[in-house]
Structure formats: structure tokens, C-alpha cells
Amino acid sequence: MKLLFQADDFGLCESTACGILKGIREGVIRNTGLFVNMPASEYSAKLIKDVKNVCLGIDFNLVAGKPVSDPALVPSLVDAKGDFIPSGERMKKMKSLSDTMRADFETDPYPYDETVLEIENQLKRFIELVGRKPGYLHGHSLITNNIVKAIQAMSEKYEIPVSFNVWKEKELYMLPCEWTPKPFPIEQQLATNVEANLMSVLPQVLDHELNVFVCHAGFAEEELFKYSSYTIIRLKDLAAATSPDVKKFIEMNQIELITYDDLKEN
């Protein structure tokens, strides 16, 4: 049995980067995606670019901070201050959210031309910061049809796998993570026992050859609250990812922790 354990949002702020790095060094995290458009992005890239036992991908971020592109070239993606329109604002106009986490709108709020421009500029920025291409491409927060098309275009152009495609093509079983809804009130985050929840679903790994679990591990700081509604839960995700019980279960059951790079070789 193999488990691809992924933590999103590396570099959203310094605290998320430092927390995920702890989860890599002391826990079971083996894949993480870098945000490249945030104030902490350069700092975060320096922290992780030479770490060996992790696959570093990119999390394409269109909902927090400022775009890598000139805001004038992506007017539909930003507000009057030139900041990305937050996902919470976008969700107010959303019709539904599919089982594949794709957001459904009357009209896609992410025009393809603007979206593919920004996504490619974020990819180029990753290469500048890290010195190589990302190990995988991953969409952050809201995912719409145009965002999917833009990411797929970059996958084909730069020959980099897309996380969602890998899961589907390699038939990875996604461990359920029903305890992290969106929106996720902070009171509910405080009451959530992530370690217990993770331990309750980990036995499902034993029934499948390939598995994937995605979390949002990290430390927390005031800066985080500006950009994300997932705050306290990151501390609990990190505690679960470094839990002695979680690590013992994985070791005792001879579950191999894998990366996207491992799946490329198969």
C-alpha cells in the first residue's frame, strides 16, 4: 500500500511554510505546493528548494494577495486595489460545488485569457524562485472550468503533471476528509480533532494500492488571518501529520509514503 500525503499552501505566509516544513522533517508530509505571489514566497522557496524528501509543486493562487501579472492585464481577477478577489466573495455568486470540487457559476468569473496569463506567469515565477520546474500543478481553493483549462494548457506546454489528473489516471483512492468544510467557522475548527479523524480513516489505505490525502498543515500568525479562513485547523493538521500514532500506524502496516515523482516512474 502506498500513500501520497500532501499539504497545500506552502508560502501562503511564513507560518504555513515553517509548519509544513516541520511536517516534512518530523512527520508524514511528502508533497507540498508553493504559493509564488505572496510576500512570504521568496522566503518560503529558500526554505524548501533543497529539501530532498519532498515533491515541491505549485499551488496556483487566484484568490489571495496580488497577481504576478500586471493587474491591468487581469482586471477580472482583481479588485480596485489590485488584489485578487477572495474566494469568499466569489462563492456568494456560486450556483453549486460539484463532487469534484469544481465551482459552478452562471458565467465563469475567471476569463480564460486572463486566467491562463496569470497561471503561466505564476509558473514562470516558480522557476525563478526555485530554479527548476514544479513537480506537479495544483489549483488552490475555487476551481472553475476556465481554471482547469488553463492549468491543463500549462501542463501540456511545460510537460508537468496536474495533481487531479494523476489521481484519476493512476486511480488513487482519496481518503475522506469530511471534517474540513468550506466555510469553516473558527469555533468549528477549535472543536475538530483532526488526529482522531485521520486515525479513523487511515485503515482504508489497507484496502487500496494507491491512496491520497490532502491537508492544510501549518503554524499560525496574524498574517494568516488576512488571507485564509483556514487558521486554527492548520495547527491541528500539523499535529496529525506529526502524530506518533499516525506514524506508528503507517510503519506497522508497511505503508509507503510516496510523491508525484514516484508515480511518474511507474
PDB file of C-alpha atoms in Angstrom:
ATOM      1  CA  MET A   1       0.000   0.000   0.000  1.00  0.00           C
ATOM      2  CA  LYS A   2       1.152   3.492  -0.833  1.00  0.00           C
ATOM      3  CA  LEU A   3       0.027   6.889   0.447  1.00  0.00           C
ATOM      4  CA  LEU A   4       0.588  10.262  -1.210  1.00  0.00           C
ATOM      5  CA  PHE A   5       0.344  12.665   1.738  1.00  0.00           C
ATOM      6  CA  GLN A   6       0.033  16.268   0.557  1.00  0.00           C
ATOM      7  CA  ALA A   7      -0.033  19.609   2.384  1.00  0.00           C
ATOM      8  CA  ASP A   8      -1.244  22.616   0.406  1.00  0.00           C
ATOM      9  CA  ASP A   9      -0.450  26.346   0.708  1.00  0.00           C
ATOM     10  CA  PHE A  10       3.328  26.360   1.278  1.00  0.00           C
ATOM     11  CA  GLY A  11       4.290  30.036   1.350  1.00  0.00           C
ATOM     12  CA  LEU A  12       0.812  31.451   1.890  1.00  0.00           C
ATOM     13  CA  CYS A  13       2.640  33.132   4.761  1.00  0.00           C
ATOM     14  CA  GLU A  14       5.803  32.343   6.714  1.00  0.00           C
ATOM     15  CA  SER A  15       3.943  30.376   9.376  1.00  0.00           C
ATOM     16  CA  THR A  16       2.415  27.941   6.892  1.00  0.00           C
ATOM     17  CA  ALA A  17       5.814  27.357   5.299  1.00  0.00           C
ATOM     18  CA  CYS A  18       7.544  26.702   8.621  1.00  0.00           C
ATOM     19  CA  GLY A  19       4.745  24.431   9.791  1.00  0.00           C
ATOM     20  CA  ILE A  20       4.705  22.332   6.639  1.00  0.00           C
ATOM     21  CA  LEU A  21       8.496  22.056   6.763  1.00  0.00           C
ATOM     22  CA  LYS A  22       8.157  20.617  10.269  1.00  0.00           C
ATOM     23  CA  GLY A  23       5.600  18.159   8.894  1.00  0.00           C
ATOM     24  CA  ILE A  24       8.083  17.067   6.225  1.00  0.00           C
ATOM     25  CA  ARG A  25      11.034  16.696   8.582  1.00  0.00           C
ATOM     26  CA  GLU A  26       9.214  15.201  11.553  1.00  0.00           C
ATOM     27  CA  GLY A  27       6.052  13.772  10.032  1.00  0.00           C
ATOM     28  CA  VAL A  28       4.451  12.166   7.008  1.00  0.00           C
ATOM     29  CA  ILE A  29       4.121  15.079   4.559  1.00  0.00           C
ATOM     30  CA  ARG A  30       5.875  14.246   1.279  1.00  0.00           C
ATOM     31  CA  ASN A  31       4.244  16.663  -1.195  1.00  0.00           C
ATOM     32  CA  THR A  32       3.521  20.374  -0.959  1.00  0.00           C
ATOM     33  CA  GLY A  33       2.675  23.211  -3.328  1.00  0.00           C
ATOM     34  CA  LEU A  34       4.329  26.629  -3.273  1.00  0.00           C
ATOM     35  CA  PHE A  35       2.429  29.916  -3.482  1.00  0.00           C
ATOM     36  CA  VAL A  36       4.567  32.242  -5.604  1.00  0.00           C
ATOM     37  CA  ASN A  37       2.659  35.539  -5.414  1.00  0.00           C
ATOM     38  CA  MET A  38       2.729  36.213  -1.678  1.00  0.00           C
ATOM     39  CA  PRO A  39       5.076  38.367   0.443  1.00  0.00           C
ATOM     40  CA  ALA A  40       6.424  35.160   2.017  1.00  0.00           C
ATOM     41  CA  SER A  41       7.003  33.344  -1.285  1.00  0.00           C
ATOM     42  CA  GLU A  42      10.700  34.109  -1.721  1.00  0.00           C
ATOM     43  CA  TYR A  43      11.453  33.272   1.913  1.00  0.00           C
ATOM     44  CA  SER A  44       9.480  30.048   1.623  1.00  0.00           C
ATOM     45  CA  ALA A  45      11.174  28.981  -1.608  1.00  0.00           C
ATOM     46  CA  LYS A  46      14.594  29.365   0.005  1.00  0.00           C
ATOM     47  CA  LEU A  47      13.468  27.194   2.914  1.00  0.00           C
ATOM     48  CA  ILE A  48      12.384  24.245   0.812  1.00  0.00           C
ATOM     49  CA  LYS A  49      14.079  24.229  -2.577  1.00  0.00           C
ATOM     50  CA  ASP A  50      16.937  21.998  -1.406  1.00  0.00           C
ATOM     51  CA  VAL A  51      14.894  19.701   0.853  1.00  0.00           C
ATOM     52  CA  LYS A  52      15.274  16.175  -0.510  1.00  0.00           C
ATOM     53  CA  ASN A  53      12.399  14.030   0.769  1.00  0.00           C
ATOM     54  CA  VAL A  54       9.530  16.060  -0.700  1.00  0.00           C
ATOM     55  CA  CYS A  55       7.986  16.744  -4.093  1.00  0.00           C
ATOM     56  CA  LEU A  56       7.574  20.505  -4.447  1.00  0.00           C
ATOM     57  CA  GLY A  57       4.743  21.539  -6.730  1.00  0.00           C
ATOM     58  CA  ILE A  58       2.938  24.805  -7.315  1.00  0.00           C
ATOM     59  CA  ASP A  59      -0.415  25.853  -5.900  1.00  0.00           C
ATOM     60  CA  PHE A  60      -1.925  28.256  -8.425  1.00  0.00           C
ATOM     61  CA  ASN A  61      -3.426  31.010  -6.294  1.00  0.00           C
ATOM     62  CA  LEU A  62      -6.089  33.297  -7.745  1.00  0.00           C
ATOM     63  CA  VAL A  63      -7.831  34.312  -4.506  1.00  0.00           C
ATOM     64  CA  ALA A  64      -5.254  35.812  -2.110  1.00  0.00           C
ATOM     65  CA  GLY A  65      -2.654  38.547  -2.398  1.00  0.00           C
ATOM     66  CA  LYS A  66      -1.698  40.262  -5.629  1.00  0.00           C
ATOM     67  CA  PRO A  67      -1.230  38.720  -9.076  1.00  0.00           C
ATOM     68  CA  VAL A  68       2.192  38.128 -10.554  1.00  0.00           C
ATOM     69  CA  SER A  69       0.870  39.746 -13.739  1.00  0.00           C
ATOM     70  CA  ASP A  70       0.234  43.459 -14.139  1.00  0.00           C
ATOM     71  CA  PRO A  71      -3.227  43.911 -12.552  1.00  0.00           C
ATOM     72  CA  ALA A  72      -4.241  45.959 -15.583  1.00  0.00           C
ATOM     73  CA  LEU A  73      -3.872  42.815 -17.712  1.00  0.00           C
ATOM     74  CA  VAL A  74      -6.094  40.689 -15.454  1.00  0.00           C
ATOM     75  CA  PRO A  75      -8.870  43.124 -14.463  1.00  0.00           C
ATOM     76  CA  SER A  76     -11.497  40.424 -13.932  1.00  0.00           C
ATOM     77  CA  LEU A  77      -9.344  38.700 -11.328  1.00  0.00           C
ATOM     78  CA  VAL A  78      -8.683  41.680  -9.064  1.00  0.00           C
ATOM     79  CA  ASP A  79     -10.465  44.349  -7.047  1.00  0.00           C
ATOM     80  CA  ALA A  80      -9.958  48.111  -7.166  1.00  0.00           C
ATOM     81  CA  LYS A  81      -6.756  47.794  -5.104  1.00  0.00           C
ATOM     82  CA  GLY A  82      -5.243  45.265  -7.489  1.00  0.00           C
ATOM     83  CA  ASP A  83      -5.689  42.357  -5.068  1.00  0.00           C
ATOM     84  CA  PHE A  84      -7.215  39.030  -6.028  1.00  0.00           C
ATOM     85  CA  ILE A  85     -10.923  38.813  -5.227  1.00  0.00           C
ATOM     86  CA  PRO A  86     -11.200  36.442  -2.217  1.00  0.00           C
ATOM     87  CA  SER A  87     -12.859  33.062  -2.616  1.00  0.00           C
ATOM     88  CA  GLY A  88     -15.480  34.047  -0.039  1.00  0.00           C
ATOM     89  CA  GLU A  89     -16.653  36.856  -2.298  1.00  0.00           C
ATOM     90  CA  ARG A  90     -16.665  34.580  -5.329  1.00  0.00           C
ATOM     91  CA  MET A  91     -18.672  31.928  -3.511  1.00  0.00           C
ATOM     92  CA  LYS A  92     -21.532  34.343  -2.891  1.00  0.00           C
ATOM     93  CA  LYS A  93     -22.294  34.118  -6.617  1.00  0.00           C
ATOM     94  CA  MET A  94     -21.635  30.404  -6.957  1.00  0.00           C
ATOM     95  CA  LYS A  95     -24.528  28.159  -8.012  1.00  0.00           C
ATOM     96  CA  SER A  96     -23.121  24.905  -6.679  1.00  0.00           C
ATOM     97  CA  LEU A  97     -19.999  22.906  -5.912  1.00  0.00           C
ATOM     98  CA  SER A  98     -19.658  19.555  -7.675  1.00  0.00           C
ATOM     99  CA  ASP A  99     -18.364  16.301  -6.224  1.00  0.00           C
ATOM    100  CA  THR A 100     -15.058  17.056  -7.952  1.00  0.00           C
ATOM    101  CA  MET A 101     -14.873  20.407  -6.094  1.00  0.00           C
ATOM    102  CA  ARG A 102     -15.455  22.340  -9.300  1.00  0.00           C
ATOM    103  CA  ALA A 103     -17.369  25.574  -8.718  1.00  0.00           C
ATOM    104  CA  ASP A 104     -20.375  26.225 -10.941  1.00  0.00           C
ATOM    105  CA  PHE A 105     -21.279  29.807 -11.897  1.00  0.00           C
ATOM    106  CA  GLU A 106     -23.771  31.260 -14.364  1.00  0.00           C
ATOM    107  CA  THR A 107     -20.743  32.835 -16.063  1.00  0.00           C
ATOM    108  CA  ASP A 108     -17.223  31.729 -15.209  1.00  0.00           C
ATOM    109  CA  PRO A 109     -15.717  34.675 -13.249  1.00  0.00           C
ATOM    110  CA  TYR A 110     -12.243  33.695 -14.451  1.00  0.00           C
ATOM    111  CA  PRO A 111     -11.980  34.630 -18.160  1.00  0.00           C
ATOM    112  CA  TYR A 112      -9.706  32.146 -19.880  1.00  0.00           C
ATOM    113  CA  ASP A 113      -7.293  34.645 -21.457  1.00  0.00           C
ATOM    114  CA  GLU A 114      -6.669  36.440 -18.161  1.00  0.00           C
ATOM    115  CA  THR A 115      -6.517  33.215 -16.188  1.00  0.00           C
ATOM    116  CA  VAL A 116      -4.015  31.442 -18.431  1.00  0.00           C
ATOM    117  CA  LEU A 117      -1.831  34.578 -18.489  1.00  0.00           C
ATOM    118  CA  GLU A 118      -1.676  34.728 -14.703  1.00  0.00           C
ATOM    119  CA  ILE A 119      -1.206  30.999 -14.279  1.00  0.00           C
ATOM    120  CA  GLU A 120       1.696  30.936 -16.724  1.00  0.00           C
ATOM    121  CA  ASN A 121       3.269  33.946 -15.022  1.00  0.00           C
ATOM    122  CA  GLN A 122       2.978  32.164 -11.680  1.00  0.00           C
ATOM    123  CA  LEU A 123       4.643  29.108 -13.211  1.00  0.00           C
ATOM    124  CA  LYS A 124       7.487  31.254 -14.556  1.00  0.00           C
ATOM    125  CA  ARG A 125       7.826  32.873 -11.133  1.00  0.00           C
ATOM    126  CA  PHE A 126       8.150  29.432  -9.541  1.00  0.00           C
ATOM    127  CA  ILE A 127      11.017  28.597 -11.878  1.00  0.00           C
ATOM    128  CA  GLU A 128      12.703  31.908 -10.978  1.00  0.00           C
ATOM    129  CA  LEU A 129      12.356  31.255  -7.240  1.00  0.00           C
ATOM    130  CA  VAL A 130      13.235  27.564  -7.155  1.00  0.00           C
ATOM    131  CA  GLY A 131      15.489  27.111 -10.178  1.00  0.00           C
ATOM    132  CA  ARG A 132      13.508  24.231 -11.676  1.00  0.00           C
ATOM    133  CA  LYS A 133      10.011  23.311 -12.801  1.00  0.00           C
ATOM    134  CA  PRO A 134       7.471  22.262 -10.160  1.00  0.00           C
ATOM    135  CA  GLY A 135       6.913  18.573  -9.570  1.00  0.00           C
ATOM    136  CA  TYR A 136       3.174  18.963 -10.102  1.00  0.00           C
ATOM    137  CA  LEU A 137       0.492  21.583 -10.794  1.00  0.00           C
ATOM    138  CA  HIS A 138      -2.385  22.095  -8.373  1.00  0.00           C
ATOM    139  CA  GLY A 139      -5.296  24.521  -8.221  1.00  0.00           C
ATOM    140  CA  HIS A 140      -5.960  26.371  -4.973  1.00  0.00           C
ATOM    141  CA  SER A 141      -9.384  26.975  -3.417  1.00  0.00           C
ATOM    142  CA  LEU A 142     -12.001  27.659  -6.102  1.00  0.00           C
ATOM    143  CA  ILE A 143     -11.693  25.624  -9.286  1.00  0.00           C
ATOM    144  CA  THR A 144     -13.741  26.560 -12.356  1.00  0.00           C
ATOM    145  CA  ASN A 145     -13.826  25.242 -15.916  1.00  0.00           C
ATOM    146  CA  ASN A 146     -11.563  28.008 -17.203  1.00  0.00           C
ATOM    147  CA  ILE A 147      -9.067  27.478 -14.395  1.00  0.00           C
ATOM    148  CA  VAL A 148      -8.955  23.762 -15.209  1.00  0.00           C
ATOM    149  CA  LYS A 149      -8.407  24.533 -18.903  1.00  0.00           C
ATOM    150  CA  ALA A 150      -5.628  26.997 -18.113  1.00  0.00           C
ATOM    151  CA  ILE A 151      -3.822  24.569 -15.811  1.00  0.00           C
ATOM    152  CA  GLN A 152      -4.165  21.807 -18.387  1.00  0.00           C
ATOM    153  CA  ALA A 153      -2.689  24.086 -21.056  1.00  0.00           C
ATOM    154  CA  MET A 154       0.345  24.738 -18.847  1.00  0.00           C
ATOM    155  CA  SER A 155       0.661  21.027 -18.115  1.00  0.00           C
ATOM    156  CA  GLU A 156       0.894  20.273 -21.817  1.00  0.00           C
ATOM    157  CA  LYS A 157       3.171  23.213 -22.626  1.00  0.00           C
ATOM    158  CA  TYR A 158       5.661  22.597 -19.799  1.00  0.00           C
ATOM    159  CA  GLU A 159       5.192  18.814 -19.525  1.00  0.00           C
ATOM    160  CA  ILE A 160       4.268  18.833 -15.826  1.00  0.00           C
ATOM    161  CA  PRO A 161       1.553  16.583 -14.356  1.00  0.00           C
ATOM    162  CA  VAL A 162      -1.624  18.010 -12.817  1.00  0.00           C
ATOM    163  CA  SER A 163      -2.479  16.628  -9.395  1.00  0.00           C
ATOM    164  CA  PHE A 164      -6.130  15.918 -10.184  1.00  0.00           C
ATOM    165  CA  ASN A 165      -5.186  14.159 -13.430  1.00  0.00           C
ATOM    166  CA  VAL A 166      -2.660  11.967 -11.633  1.00  0.00           C
ATOM    167  CA  TRP A 167      -5.241  10.944  -9.047  1.00  0.00           C
ATOM    168  CA  LYS A 168      -7.665   9.964 -11.784  1.00  0.00           C
ATOM    169  CA  GLU A 169      -5.243   8.305 -14.207  1.00  0.00           C
ATOM    170  CA  LYS A 170      -3.405   6.326 -11.519  1.00  0.00           C
ATOM    171  CA  GLU A 171      -6.685   5.531  -9.736  1.00  0.00           C
ATOM    172  CA  LEU A 172      -5.632   6.903  -6.369  1.00  0.00           C
ATOM    173  CA  TYR A 173      -8.203   6.436  -3.633  1.00  0.00           C
ATOM    174  CA  MET A 174      -8.848   9.741  -1.863  1.00  0.00           C
ATOM    175  CA  LEU A 175      -9.150   9.310   1.869  1.00  0.00           C
ATOM    176  CA  PRO A 176     -12.288  11.135   3.027  1.00  0.00           C
ATOM    177  CA  CYS A 177     -11.711  14.415   4.823  1.00  0.00           C
ATOM    178  CA  GLU A 178     -15.252  15.400   5.678  1.00  0.00           C
ATOM    179  CA  TRP A 179     -14.218  17.381   8.757  1.00  0.00           C
ATOM    180  CA  THR A 180     -12.942  20.397   6.762  1.00  0.00           C
ATOM    181  CA  PRO A 181     -15.969  22.157   5.237  1.00  0.00           C
ATOM    182  CA  LYS A 182     -15.950  25.482   3.439  1.00  0.00           C
ATOM    183  CA  PRO A 183     -16.870  27.832   5.023  1.00  0.00           C
ATOM    184  CA  PHE A 184     -15.252  26.572   8.224  1.00  0.00           C
ATOM    185  CA  PRO A 185     -16.139  28.731  11.277  1.00  0.00           C
ATOM    186  CA  ILE A 186     -13.276  29.106  13.737  1.00  0.00           C
ATOM    187  CA  GLU A 187     -15.387  27.664  16.559  1.00  0.00           C
ATOM    188  CA  GLN A 188     -15.802  24.520  14.496  1.00  0.00           C
ATOM    189  CA  GLN A 189     -12.077  24.406  13.788  1.00  0.00           C
ATOM    190  CA  LEU A 190     -11.360  24.585  17.517  1.00  0.00           C
ATOM    191  CA  ALA A 191     -13.726  21.685  18.163  1.00  0.00           C
ATOM    192  CA  THR A 192     -12.298  19.453  15.417  1.00  0.00           C
ATOM    193  CA  ASN A 193      -9.999  16.597  16.420  1.00  0.00           C
ATOM    194  CA  VAL A 194      -8.019  16.082  13.227  1.00  0.00           C
ATOM    195  CA  GLU A 195      -5.728  13.396  14.611  1.00  0.00           C
ATOM    196  CA  ALA A 196      -8.659  11.242  15.732  1.00  0.00           C
ATOM    197  CA  ASN A 197     -10.422  11.785  12.413  1.00  0.00           C
ATOM    198  CA  LEU A 198      -7.316  10.884  10.436  1.00  0.00           C
ATOM    199  CA  MET A 199      -6.755   7.759  12.507  1.00  0.00           C
ATOM    200  CA  SER A 200     -10.343   6.731  11.803  1.00  0.00           C
ATOM    201  CA  VAL A 201      -9.867   6.833   8.014  1.00  0.00           C
ATOM    202  CA  LEU A 202      -6.259   5.602   7.739  1.00  0.00           C
ATOM    203  CA  PRO A 203      -7.303   1.916   7.839  1.00  0.00           C
ATOM    204  CA  GLN A 204      -8.956   2.481   4.450  1.00  0.00           C
ATOM    205  CA  VAL A 205      -5.444   2.711   2.980  1.00  0.00           C
ATOM    206  CA  LEU A 206      -5.119  -1.025   3.577  1.00  0.00           C
ATOM    207  CA  ASP A 207      -7.890  -1.697   1.061  1.00  0.00           C
ATOM    208  CA  HIS A 208      -6.282   0.211  -1.826  1.00  0.00           C
ATOM    209  CA  GLU A 209      -2.914   0.055  -3.562  1.00  0.00           C
ATOM    210  CA  LEU A 210      -2.615   3.814  -4.133  1.00  0.00           C
ATOM    211  CA  ASN A 211      -4.076   6.471  -1.841  1.00  0.00           C
ATOM    212  CA  VAL A 212      -4.005  10.252  -1.456  1.00  0.00           C
ATOM    213  CA  PHE A 213      -4.699  12.529   1.484  1.00  0.00           C
ATOM    214  CA  VAL A 214      -4.609  16.332   1.320  1.00  0.00           C
ATOM    215  CA  CYS A 215      -4.331  18.592   4.355  1.00  0.00           C
ATOM    216  CA  HIS A 216      -3.569  22.228   5.182  1.00  0.00           C
ATOM    217  CA  ALA A 217      -0.887  21.879   7.828  1.00  0.00           C
ATOM    218  CA  GLY A 218       0.962  24.869   9.219  1.00  0.00           C
ATOM    219  CA  PHE A 219       1.674  27.150  12.112  1.00  0.00           C
ATOM    220  CA  ALA A 220      -0.462  30.284  12.537  1.00  0.00           C
ATOM    221  CA  GLU A 221       0.270  34.002  12.767  1.00  0.00           C
ATOM    222  CA  GLU A 222      -1.716  37.200  12.417  1.00  0.00           C
ATOM    223  CA  GLU A 223      -0.797  37.450   8.732  1.00  0.00           C
ATOM    224  CA  LEU A 224      -2.558  34.159   8.038  1.00  0.00           C
ATOM    225  CA  PHE A 225      -5.926  35.554   9.112  1.00  0.00           C
ATOM    226  CA  LYS A 226      -5.716  38.161   6.333  1.00  0.00           C
ATOM    227  CA  TYR A 227      -5.556  35.550   3.613  1.00  0.00           C
ATOM    228  CA  SER A 228      -7.390  32.434   4.749  1.00  0.00           C
ATOM    229  CA  SER A 229     -10.362  31.248   6.768  1.00  0.00           C
ATOM    230  CA  TYR A 230      -8.420  28.039   7.466  1.00  0.00           C
ATOM    231  CA  THR A 231      -6.428  29.132  10.526  1.00  0.00           C
ATOM    232  CA  ILE A 232      -6.582  27.074  13.729  1.00  0.00           C
ATOM    233  CA  ILE A 233      -7.240  23.938  11.705  1.00  0.00           C
ATOM    234  CA  ARG A 234      -3.735  24.205  10.226  1.00  0.00           C
ATOM    235  CA  LEU A 235      -2.219  23.670  13.668  1.00  0.00           C
ATOM    236  CA  LYS A 236      -4.358  20.572  14.106  1.00  0.00           C
ATOM    237  CA  ASP A 237      -3.497  19.262  10.645  1.00  0.00           C
ATOM    238  CA  LEU A 238       0.183  19.663  11.510  1.00  0.00           C
ATOM    239  CA  ALA A 239      -0.282  17.867  14.822  1.00  0.00           C
ATOM    240  CA  ALA A 240      -1.929  14.985  12.961  1.00  0.00           C
ATOM    241  CA  ALA A 241       0.800  14.884  10.300  1.00  0.00           C
ATOM    242  CA  THR A 242       3.467  14.591  13.016  1.00  0.00           C
ATOM    243  CA  SER A 243       1.437  12.382  15.373  1.00  0.00           C
ATOM    244  CA  PRO A 244       3.320   9.394  16.820  1.00  0.00           C
ATOM    245  CA  ASP A 245       0.158   7.307  16.444  1.00  0.00           C
ATOM    246  CA  VAL A 246      -0.213   8.210  12.761  1.00  0.00           C
ATOM    247  CA  LYS A 247       3.448   7.468  12.088  1.00  0.00           C
ATOM    248  CA  LYS A 248       3.247   4.190  14.009  1.00  0.00           C
ATOM    249  CA  PHE A 249       0.186   3.047  12.032  1.00  0.00           C
ATOM    250  CA  ILE A 250       1.956   3.777   8.748  1.00  0.00           C
ATOM    251  CA  GLU A 251       5.116   1.982   9.860  1.00  0.00           C
ATOM    252  CA  MET A 252       3.374  -1.037  11.390  1.00  0.00           C
ATOM    253  CA  ASN A 253       1.290  -1.576   8.259  1.00  0.00           C
ATOM    254  CA  GLN A 254       4.257  -1.047   5.924  1.00  0.00           C
ATOM    255  CA  ILE A 255       2.550   1.807   4.099  1.00  0.00           C
ATOM    256  CA  GLU A 256       4.966   3.527   1.729  1.00  0.00           C
ATOM    257  CA  LEU A 257       4.846   7.327   1.678  1.00  0.00           C
ATOM    258  CA  ILE A 258       5.166   8.393  -1.957  1.00  0.00           C
ATOM    259  CA  THR A 259       5.450  11.528  -4.088  1.00  0.00           C
ATOM    260  CA  TYR A 260       4.264  12.591  -7.527  1.00  0.00           C
ATOM    261  CA  ASP A 261       7.802  11.861  -8.710  1.00  0.00           C
ATOM    262  CA  ASP A 262       7.382   8.228  -7.683  1.00  0.00           C
ATOM    263  CA  LEU A 263       4.187   7.985  -9.731  1.00  0.00           C
ATOM    264  CA  LYS A 264       5.932   9.397 -12.819  1.00  0.00           C
ATOM    265  CA  GLU A 265       8.330   6.463 -12.737  1.00  0.00           C
ATOM    266  CA  ASN A 266       5.548   3.860 -12.788  1.00  0.00           C
TER     267      ASN A 266
END
